[in-house]
mmCIF file of C-alpha atoms in Angstrom:
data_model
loop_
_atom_site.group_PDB
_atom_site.id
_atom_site.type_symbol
_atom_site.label_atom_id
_atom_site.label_comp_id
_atom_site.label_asym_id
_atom_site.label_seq_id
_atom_site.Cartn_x
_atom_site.Cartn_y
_atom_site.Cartn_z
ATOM 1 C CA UNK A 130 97.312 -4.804 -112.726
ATOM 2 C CA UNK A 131 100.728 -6.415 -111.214
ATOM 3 C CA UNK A 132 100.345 -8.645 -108.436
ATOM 4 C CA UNK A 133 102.080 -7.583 -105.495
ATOM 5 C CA UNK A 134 103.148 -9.796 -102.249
ATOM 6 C CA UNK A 135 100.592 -8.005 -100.096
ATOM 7 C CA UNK A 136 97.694 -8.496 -103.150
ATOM 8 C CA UNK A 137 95.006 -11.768 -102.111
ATOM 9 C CA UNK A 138 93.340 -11.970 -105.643
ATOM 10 C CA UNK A 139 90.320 -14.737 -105.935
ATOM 11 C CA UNK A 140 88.415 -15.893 -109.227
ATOM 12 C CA UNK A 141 85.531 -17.203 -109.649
ATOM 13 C CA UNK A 142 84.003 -19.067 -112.928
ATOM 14 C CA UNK A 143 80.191 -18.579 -113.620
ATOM 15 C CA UNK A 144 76.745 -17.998 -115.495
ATOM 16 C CA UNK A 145 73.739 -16.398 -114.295
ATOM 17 C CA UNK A 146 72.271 -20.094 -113.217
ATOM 18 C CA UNK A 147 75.057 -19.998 -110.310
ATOM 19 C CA UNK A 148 75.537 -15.982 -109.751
ATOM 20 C CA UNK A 149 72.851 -15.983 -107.628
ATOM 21 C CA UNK A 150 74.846 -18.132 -105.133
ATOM 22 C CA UNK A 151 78.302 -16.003 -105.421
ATOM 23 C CA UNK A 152 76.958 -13.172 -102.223
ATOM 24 C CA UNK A 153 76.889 -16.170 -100.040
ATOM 25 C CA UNK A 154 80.587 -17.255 -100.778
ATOM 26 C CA UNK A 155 82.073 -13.455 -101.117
ATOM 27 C CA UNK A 156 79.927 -12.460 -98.366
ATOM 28 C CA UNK A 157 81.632 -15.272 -95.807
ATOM 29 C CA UNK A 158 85.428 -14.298 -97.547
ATOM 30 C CA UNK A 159 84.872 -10.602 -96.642
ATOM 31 C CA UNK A 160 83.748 -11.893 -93.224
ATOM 32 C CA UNK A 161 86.590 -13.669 -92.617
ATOM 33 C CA UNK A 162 89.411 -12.142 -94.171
ATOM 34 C CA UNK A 163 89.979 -8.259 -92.922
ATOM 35 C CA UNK A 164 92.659 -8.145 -95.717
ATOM 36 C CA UNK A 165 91.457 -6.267 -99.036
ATOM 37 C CA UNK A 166 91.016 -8.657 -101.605
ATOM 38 C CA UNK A 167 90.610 -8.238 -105.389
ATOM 39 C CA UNK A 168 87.500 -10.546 -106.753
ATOM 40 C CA UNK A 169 87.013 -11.370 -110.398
ATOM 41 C CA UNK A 170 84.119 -12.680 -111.662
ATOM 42 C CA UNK A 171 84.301 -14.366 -115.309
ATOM 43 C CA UNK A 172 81.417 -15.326 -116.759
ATOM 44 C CA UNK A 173 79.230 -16.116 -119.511
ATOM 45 C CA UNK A 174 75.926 -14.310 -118.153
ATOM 46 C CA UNK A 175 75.204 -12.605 -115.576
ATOM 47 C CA UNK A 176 72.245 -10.272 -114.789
ATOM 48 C CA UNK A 177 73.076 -6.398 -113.424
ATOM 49 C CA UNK A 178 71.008 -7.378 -110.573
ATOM 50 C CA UNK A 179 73.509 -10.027 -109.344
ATOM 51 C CA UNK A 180 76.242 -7.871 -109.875
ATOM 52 C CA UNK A 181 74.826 -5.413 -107.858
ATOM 53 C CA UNK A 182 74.657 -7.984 -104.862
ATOM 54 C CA UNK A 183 77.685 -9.116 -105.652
ATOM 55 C CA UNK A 184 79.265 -5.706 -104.945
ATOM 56 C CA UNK A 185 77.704 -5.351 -102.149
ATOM 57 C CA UNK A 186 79.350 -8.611 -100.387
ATOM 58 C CA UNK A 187 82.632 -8.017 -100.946
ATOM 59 C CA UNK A 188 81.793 -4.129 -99.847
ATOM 60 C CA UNK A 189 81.818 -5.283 -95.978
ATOM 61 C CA UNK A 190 85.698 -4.791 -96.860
ATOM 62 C CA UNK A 191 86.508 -1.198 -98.130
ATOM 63 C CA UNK A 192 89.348 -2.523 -99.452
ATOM 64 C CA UNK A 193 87.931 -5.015 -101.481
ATOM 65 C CA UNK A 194 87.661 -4.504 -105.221
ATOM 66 C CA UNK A 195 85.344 -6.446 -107.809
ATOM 67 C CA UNK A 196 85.797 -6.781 -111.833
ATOM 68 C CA UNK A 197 83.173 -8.450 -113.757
ATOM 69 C CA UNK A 198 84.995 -10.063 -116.997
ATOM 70 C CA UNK A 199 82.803 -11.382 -119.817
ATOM 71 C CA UNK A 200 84.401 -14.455 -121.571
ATOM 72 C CA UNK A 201 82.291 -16.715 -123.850
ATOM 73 C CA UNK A 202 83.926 -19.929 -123.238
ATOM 74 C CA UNK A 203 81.704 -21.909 -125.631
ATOM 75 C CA UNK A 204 82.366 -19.259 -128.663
ATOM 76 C CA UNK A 205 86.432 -19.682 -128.100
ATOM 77 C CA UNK A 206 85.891 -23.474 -127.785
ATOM 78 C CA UNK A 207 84.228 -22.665 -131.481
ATOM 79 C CA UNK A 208 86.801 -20.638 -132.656
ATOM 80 C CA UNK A 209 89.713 -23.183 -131.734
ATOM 81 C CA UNK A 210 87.116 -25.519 -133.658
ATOM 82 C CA UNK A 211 87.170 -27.669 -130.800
ATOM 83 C CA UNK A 212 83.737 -27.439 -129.373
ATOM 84 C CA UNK A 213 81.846 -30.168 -130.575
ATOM 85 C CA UNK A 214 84.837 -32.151 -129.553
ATOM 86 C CA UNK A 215 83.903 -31.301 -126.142
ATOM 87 C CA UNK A 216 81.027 -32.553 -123.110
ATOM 88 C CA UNK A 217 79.085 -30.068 -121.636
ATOM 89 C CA UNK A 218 78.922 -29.670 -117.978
ATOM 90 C CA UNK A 219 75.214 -29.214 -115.963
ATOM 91 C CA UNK A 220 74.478 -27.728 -119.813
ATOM 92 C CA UNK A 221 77.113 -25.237 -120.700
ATOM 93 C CA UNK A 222 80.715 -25.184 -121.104
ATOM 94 C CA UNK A 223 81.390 -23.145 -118.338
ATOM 95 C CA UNK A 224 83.251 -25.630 -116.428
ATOM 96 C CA UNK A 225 86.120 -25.261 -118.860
ATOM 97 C CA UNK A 226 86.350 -21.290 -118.262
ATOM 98 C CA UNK A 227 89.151 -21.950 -115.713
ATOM 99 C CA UNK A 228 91.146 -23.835 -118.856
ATOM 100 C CA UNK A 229 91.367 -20.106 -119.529
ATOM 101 C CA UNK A 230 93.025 -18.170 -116.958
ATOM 102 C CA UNK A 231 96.076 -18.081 -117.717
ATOM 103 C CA UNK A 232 95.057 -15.999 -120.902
ATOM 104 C CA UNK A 233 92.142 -13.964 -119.024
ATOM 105 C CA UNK A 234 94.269 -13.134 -116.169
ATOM 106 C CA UNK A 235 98.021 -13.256 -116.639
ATOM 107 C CA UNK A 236 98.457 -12.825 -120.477
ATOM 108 C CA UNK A 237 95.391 -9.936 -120.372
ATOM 109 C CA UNK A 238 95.881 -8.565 -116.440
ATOM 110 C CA UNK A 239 99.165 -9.338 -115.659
ATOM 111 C CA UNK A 240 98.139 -11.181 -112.442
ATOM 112 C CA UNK A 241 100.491 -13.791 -111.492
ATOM 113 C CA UNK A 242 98.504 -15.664 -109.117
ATOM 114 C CA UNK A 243 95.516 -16.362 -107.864
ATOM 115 C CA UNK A 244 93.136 -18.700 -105.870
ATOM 116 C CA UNK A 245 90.122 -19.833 -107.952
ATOM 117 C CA UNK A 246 86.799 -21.539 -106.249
ATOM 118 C CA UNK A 247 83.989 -22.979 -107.091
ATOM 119 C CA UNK A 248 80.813 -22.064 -106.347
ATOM 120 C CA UNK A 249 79.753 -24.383 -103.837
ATOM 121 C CA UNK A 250 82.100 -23.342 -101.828
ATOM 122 C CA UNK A 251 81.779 -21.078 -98.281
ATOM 123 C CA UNK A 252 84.398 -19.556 -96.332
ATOM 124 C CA UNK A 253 84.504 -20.842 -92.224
ATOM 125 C CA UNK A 254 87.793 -19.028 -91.285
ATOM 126 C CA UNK A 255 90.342 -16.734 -92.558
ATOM 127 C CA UNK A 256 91.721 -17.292 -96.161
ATOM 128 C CA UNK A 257 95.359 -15.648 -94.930
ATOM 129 C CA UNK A 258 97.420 -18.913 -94.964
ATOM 130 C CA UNK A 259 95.388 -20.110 -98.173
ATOM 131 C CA UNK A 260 97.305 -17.012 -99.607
ATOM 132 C CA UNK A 261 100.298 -17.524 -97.615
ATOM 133 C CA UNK A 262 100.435 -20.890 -98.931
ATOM 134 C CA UNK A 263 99.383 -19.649 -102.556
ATOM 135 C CA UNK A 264 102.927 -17.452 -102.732
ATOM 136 C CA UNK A 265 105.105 -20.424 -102.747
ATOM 137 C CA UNK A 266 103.350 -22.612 -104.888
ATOM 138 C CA UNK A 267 105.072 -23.783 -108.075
ATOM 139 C CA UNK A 268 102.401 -24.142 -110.759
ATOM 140 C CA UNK A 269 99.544 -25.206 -109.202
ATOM 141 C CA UNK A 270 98.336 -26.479 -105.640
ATOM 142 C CA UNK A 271 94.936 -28.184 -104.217
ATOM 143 C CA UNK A 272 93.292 -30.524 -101.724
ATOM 144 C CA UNK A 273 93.210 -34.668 -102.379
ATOM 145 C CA UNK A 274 89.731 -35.252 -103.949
ATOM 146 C CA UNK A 275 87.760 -36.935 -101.391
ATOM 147 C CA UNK A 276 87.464 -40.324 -103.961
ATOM 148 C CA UNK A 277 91.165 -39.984 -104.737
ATOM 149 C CA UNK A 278 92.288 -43.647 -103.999
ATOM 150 C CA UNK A 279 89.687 -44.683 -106.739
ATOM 151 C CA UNK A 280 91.611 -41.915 -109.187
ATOM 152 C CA UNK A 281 94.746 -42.739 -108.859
ATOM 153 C CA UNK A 282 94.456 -45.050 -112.035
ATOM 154 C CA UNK A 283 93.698 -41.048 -114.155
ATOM 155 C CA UNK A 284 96.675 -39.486 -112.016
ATOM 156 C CA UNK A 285 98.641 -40.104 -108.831
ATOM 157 C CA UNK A 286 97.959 -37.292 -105.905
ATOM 158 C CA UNK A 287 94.518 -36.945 -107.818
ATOM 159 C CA UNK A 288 93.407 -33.333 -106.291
ATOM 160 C CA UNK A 289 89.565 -31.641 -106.566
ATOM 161 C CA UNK A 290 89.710 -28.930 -108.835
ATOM 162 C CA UNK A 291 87.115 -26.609 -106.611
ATOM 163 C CA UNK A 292 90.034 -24.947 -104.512
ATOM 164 C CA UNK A 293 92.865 -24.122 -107.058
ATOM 165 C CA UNK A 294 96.149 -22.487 -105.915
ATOM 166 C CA UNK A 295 97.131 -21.078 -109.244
ATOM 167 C CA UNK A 296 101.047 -19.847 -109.953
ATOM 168 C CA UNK A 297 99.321 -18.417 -113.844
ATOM 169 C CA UNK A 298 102.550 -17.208 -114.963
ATOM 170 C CA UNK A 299 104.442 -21.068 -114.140
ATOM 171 C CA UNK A 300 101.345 -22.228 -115.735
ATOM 172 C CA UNK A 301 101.358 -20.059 -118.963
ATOM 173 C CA UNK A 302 105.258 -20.880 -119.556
ATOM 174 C CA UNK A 303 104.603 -24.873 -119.345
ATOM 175 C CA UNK A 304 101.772 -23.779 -121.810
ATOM 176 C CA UNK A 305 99.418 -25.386 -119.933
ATOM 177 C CA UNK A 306 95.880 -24.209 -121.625
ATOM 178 C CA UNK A 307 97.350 -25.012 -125.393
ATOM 179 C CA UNK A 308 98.027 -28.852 -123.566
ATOM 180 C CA UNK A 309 94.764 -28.839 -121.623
ATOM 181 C CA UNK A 310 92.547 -27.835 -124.534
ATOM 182 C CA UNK A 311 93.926 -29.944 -126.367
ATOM 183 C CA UNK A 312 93.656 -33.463 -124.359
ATOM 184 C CA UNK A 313 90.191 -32.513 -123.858
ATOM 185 C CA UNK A 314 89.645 -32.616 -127.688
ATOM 186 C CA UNK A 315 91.179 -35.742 -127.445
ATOM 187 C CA UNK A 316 89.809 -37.384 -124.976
ATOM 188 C CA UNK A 317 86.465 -35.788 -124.525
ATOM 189 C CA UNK A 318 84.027 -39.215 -124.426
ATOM 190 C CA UNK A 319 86.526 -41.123 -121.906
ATOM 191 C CA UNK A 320 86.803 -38.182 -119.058
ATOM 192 C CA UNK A 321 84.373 -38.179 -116.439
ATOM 193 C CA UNK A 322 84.899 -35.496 -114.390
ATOM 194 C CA UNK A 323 85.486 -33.447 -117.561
ATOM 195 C CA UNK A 324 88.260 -30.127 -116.593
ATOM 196 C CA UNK A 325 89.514 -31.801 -113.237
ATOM 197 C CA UNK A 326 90.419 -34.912 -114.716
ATOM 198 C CA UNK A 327 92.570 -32.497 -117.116
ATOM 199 C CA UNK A 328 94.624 -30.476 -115.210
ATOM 200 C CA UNK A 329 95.280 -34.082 -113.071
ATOM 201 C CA UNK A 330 96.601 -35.939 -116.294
ATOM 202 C CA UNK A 331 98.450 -32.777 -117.846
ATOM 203 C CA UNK A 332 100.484 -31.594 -114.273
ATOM 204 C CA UNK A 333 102.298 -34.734 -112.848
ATOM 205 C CA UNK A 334 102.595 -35.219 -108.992
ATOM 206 C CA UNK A 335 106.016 -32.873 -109.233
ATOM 207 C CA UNK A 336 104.101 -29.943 -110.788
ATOM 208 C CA UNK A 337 100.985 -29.962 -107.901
ATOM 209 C CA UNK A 338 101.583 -28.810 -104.802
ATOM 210 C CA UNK A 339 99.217 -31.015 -101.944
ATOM 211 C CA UNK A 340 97.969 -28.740 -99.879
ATOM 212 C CA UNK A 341 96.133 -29.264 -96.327
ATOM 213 C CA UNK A 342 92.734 -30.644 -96.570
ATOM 214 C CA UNK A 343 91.498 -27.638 -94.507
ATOM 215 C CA UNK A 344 91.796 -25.353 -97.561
ATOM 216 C CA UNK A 345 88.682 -27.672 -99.201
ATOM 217 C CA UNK A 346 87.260 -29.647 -96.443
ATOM 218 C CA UNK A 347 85.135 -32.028 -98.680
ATOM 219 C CA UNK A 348 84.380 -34.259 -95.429
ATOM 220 C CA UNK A 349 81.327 -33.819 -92.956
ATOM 221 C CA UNK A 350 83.406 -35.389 -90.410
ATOM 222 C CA UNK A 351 83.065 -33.016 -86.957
ATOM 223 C CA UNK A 352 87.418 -33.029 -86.429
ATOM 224 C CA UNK A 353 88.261 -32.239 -89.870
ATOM 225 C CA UNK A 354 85.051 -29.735 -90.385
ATOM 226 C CA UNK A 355 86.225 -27.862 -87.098
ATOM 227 C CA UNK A 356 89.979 -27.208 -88.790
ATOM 228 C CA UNK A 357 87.976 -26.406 -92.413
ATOM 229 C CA UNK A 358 89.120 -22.781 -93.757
ATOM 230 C CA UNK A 359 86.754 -23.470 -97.310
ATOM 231 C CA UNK A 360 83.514 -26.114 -97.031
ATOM 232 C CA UNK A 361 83.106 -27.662 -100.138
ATOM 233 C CA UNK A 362 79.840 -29.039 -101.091
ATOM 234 C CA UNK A 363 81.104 -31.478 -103.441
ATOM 235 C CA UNK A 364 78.747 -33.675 -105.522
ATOM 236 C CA UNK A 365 75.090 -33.298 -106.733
ATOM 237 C CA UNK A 366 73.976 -32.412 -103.121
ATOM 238 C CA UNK A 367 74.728 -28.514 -102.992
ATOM 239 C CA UNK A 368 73.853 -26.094 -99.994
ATOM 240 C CA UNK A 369 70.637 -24.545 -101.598
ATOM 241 C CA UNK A 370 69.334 -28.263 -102.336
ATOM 242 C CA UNK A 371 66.350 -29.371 -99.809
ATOM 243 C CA UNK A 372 67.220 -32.823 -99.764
ATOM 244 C CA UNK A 373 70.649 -31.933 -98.278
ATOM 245 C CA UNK A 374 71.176 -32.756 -94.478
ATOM 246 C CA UNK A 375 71.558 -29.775 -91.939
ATOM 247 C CA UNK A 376 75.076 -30.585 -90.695
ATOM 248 C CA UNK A 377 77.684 -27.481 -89.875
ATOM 249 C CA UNK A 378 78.765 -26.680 -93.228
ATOM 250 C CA UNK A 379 75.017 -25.883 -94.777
ATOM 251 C CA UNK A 380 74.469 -24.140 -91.836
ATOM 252 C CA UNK A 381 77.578 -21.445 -92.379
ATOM 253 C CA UNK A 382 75.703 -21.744 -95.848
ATOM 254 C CA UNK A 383 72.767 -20.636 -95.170
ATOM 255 C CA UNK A 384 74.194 -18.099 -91.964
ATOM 256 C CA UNK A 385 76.169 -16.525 -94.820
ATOM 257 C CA UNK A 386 73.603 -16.926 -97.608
ATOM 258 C CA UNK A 387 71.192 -14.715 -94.793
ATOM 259 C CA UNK A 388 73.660 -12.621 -93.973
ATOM 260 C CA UNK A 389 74.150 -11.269 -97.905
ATOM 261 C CA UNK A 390 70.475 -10.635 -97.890
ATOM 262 C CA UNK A 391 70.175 -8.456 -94.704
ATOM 263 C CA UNK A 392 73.351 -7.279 -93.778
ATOM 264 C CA UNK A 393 74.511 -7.874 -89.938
ATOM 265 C CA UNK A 394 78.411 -7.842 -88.521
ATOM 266 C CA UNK A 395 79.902 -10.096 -85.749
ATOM 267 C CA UNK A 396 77.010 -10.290 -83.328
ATOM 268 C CA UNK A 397 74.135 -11.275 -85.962
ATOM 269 C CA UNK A 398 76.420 -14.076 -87.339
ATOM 270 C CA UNK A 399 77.021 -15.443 -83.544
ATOM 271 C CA UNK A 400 73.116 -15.341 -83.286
ATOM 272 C CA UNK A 401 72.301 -16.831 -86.789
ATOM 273 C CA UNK A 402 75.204 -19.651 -85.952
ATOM 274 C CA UNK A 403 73.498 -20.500 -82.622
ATOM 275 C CA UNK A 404 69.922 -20.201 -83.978
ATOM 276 C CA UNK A 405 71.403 -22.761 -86.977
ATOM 277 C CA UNK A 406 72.905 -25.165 -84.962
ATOM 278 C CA UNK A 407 70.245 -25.125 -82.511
ATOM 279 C CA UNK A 408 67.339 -25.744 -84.782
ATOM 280 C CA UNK A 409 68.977 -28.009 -87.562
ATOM 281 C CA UNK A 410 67.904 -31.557 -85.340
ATOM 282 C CA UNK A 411 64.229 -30.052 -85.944
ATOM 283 C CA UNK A 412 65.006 -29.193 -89.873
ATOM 284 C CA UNK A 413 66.318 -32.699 -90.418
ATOM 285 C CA UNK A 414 63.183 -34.399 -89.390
ATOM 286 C CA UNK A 415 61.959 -32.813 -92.961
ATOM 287 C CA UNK A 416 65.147 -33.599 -95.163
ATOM 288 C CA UNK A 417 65.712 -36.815 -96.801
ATOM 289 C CA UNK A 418 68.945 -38.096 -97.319
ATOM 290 C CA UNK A 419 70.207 -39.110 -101.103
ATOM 291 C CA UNK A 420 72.279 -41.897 -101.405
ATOM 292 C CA UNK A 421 73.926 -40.462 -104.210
ATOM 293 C CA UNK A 422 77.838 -40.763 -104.258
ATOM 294 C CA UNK A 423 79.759 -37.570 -103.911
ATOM 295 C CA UNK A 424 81.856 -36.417 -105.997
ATOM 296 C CA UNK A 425 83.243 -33.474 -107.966
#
């Protein structure tokens, strides 16, 4: 498949611990977005049963497509002979999947670019000028991390690596998985947040492309949550997590996480926003709030 100018192509990165959470995210994109959009979903393991409510979220769009690619990150990592030279992430390797792209999806599909996300991540608006935006990047673009100040000492313009703008054919010419894989071999025991801290050492602040913070609003503050296209729930406290407060970005959440379940257009997301909003004073009388520092 050959990109066109019209195509919006998304990836996602998974295993079948985090599938489960995928309906919620392409469920709020297909929402959103009334332009077809081609998903692709590489992962490790994955159960038919998520794929089949997988399918169904991004069917709200009839012009939305899906492609399920198998890629066992931690067997290449073994082939390059480079595995035990590398941390796992929340117990897999999966976090270094996107390392791959460039290979899984420009030198195998001919797909030039692409947004990748995370998936703690849910859609509040439109992703048509994340796409706009996503033509005339470079090699790669993103969002400041929220800690980025405290980063700049790994890489200056230190971005989050959640919401990726990805340019994979300027990014397979600078050769940028050979370089990536191997600084992580290298410096596996010094890197603390593992892949990100990669791609901000190996692309200087002339090869990423800042983007507005809207595209990954990693904030919970009201102003820049109103103008938020993405929510990212960045850090140990994740959407589906109890102990995370009911502010407006768990609340899409969970509207959109209901919404896969049972189905519903414009009117039942109005009523499951105001029900949401309404209640979530009550819910956070039973939530209590970590301490823990965000980040990732």
């Amino acid at each position: 498949m050959h990109m066109r100018d019209t195509d919006y192509n998304i990836v996602v990165c998974t295993n079948s611990n985090y599938a489960k959470y995928i309906p919620a995210l392409f469920n709020s994109i297909s929402f959103h977005t009334k332009a077809g959009i081609a998903f692709y979903v590489v992962y490790s393991s994955i159960t038919e049963d998520q794929k089949l409510r997988i399918k169904k979220n991004i069917s709200i769009n009839p012009e939305n497509t899906v492609e399920f690619i198998e890629f066992d990150t931690q067997n290449e990592l073994q082939k390059l002979e480079k595995d035990k030279k590398f941390k796992k992430f929340a117990g897999s390797f999966d976090t270094y999947t996107r390392l791959f792209l460039t290979d899984i999806l420009y030198i195998r599909r001919n797909i030039e670019r692409v947004l990748y996300l995370d998936i703690d991540i849910i859609a509040n608006k439109s992703l048509e000028p994340v796409f706009e935006r996503l033509k005339s990047v470079k090699m790669l673009g993103g969002v400041l991390d929220s800690d980025a100040d405290s980063l700049s000492h790994i890489s200056e313009n230190y971005i989050n690596a959640g919401v990726l703008l990805l340019n994979l054919k300027a990014l397979h010419e600078f050769g940028f998985m050979q370089k990536a894989l191997d600084l992580a071999a290298e410096r596996a025991g010094e890197l603390q947040y593992f892949d990100q801290d990669i791609i901000n050492i190996i692309l200087g602040s002339d090869q990423k492309t800042l983007c507005d913070a809207s595209f990954n609003t990693q904030s919970n503050i009201p102003a820049e949550v109103k103008k938020g296209i993405l929510f990212h729930f960045t850090g140990p406290r994740k959407p589906w997590n109890r102990t995370l407060r009911w502010r407006v970005k768990k609340c899409s959440w969970v509207k959109h996480c209901i919404m896969a379940r049972i189905g519903g257009g414009v009117i039942a997301e109005r009523m499951l926003n105001m029900c949401l909003l309404t209640l979530r004073p009550f819910l956070n009388l039973f939530v209590r709030d970590s301490k823990t520092k965000i980040s990732r």
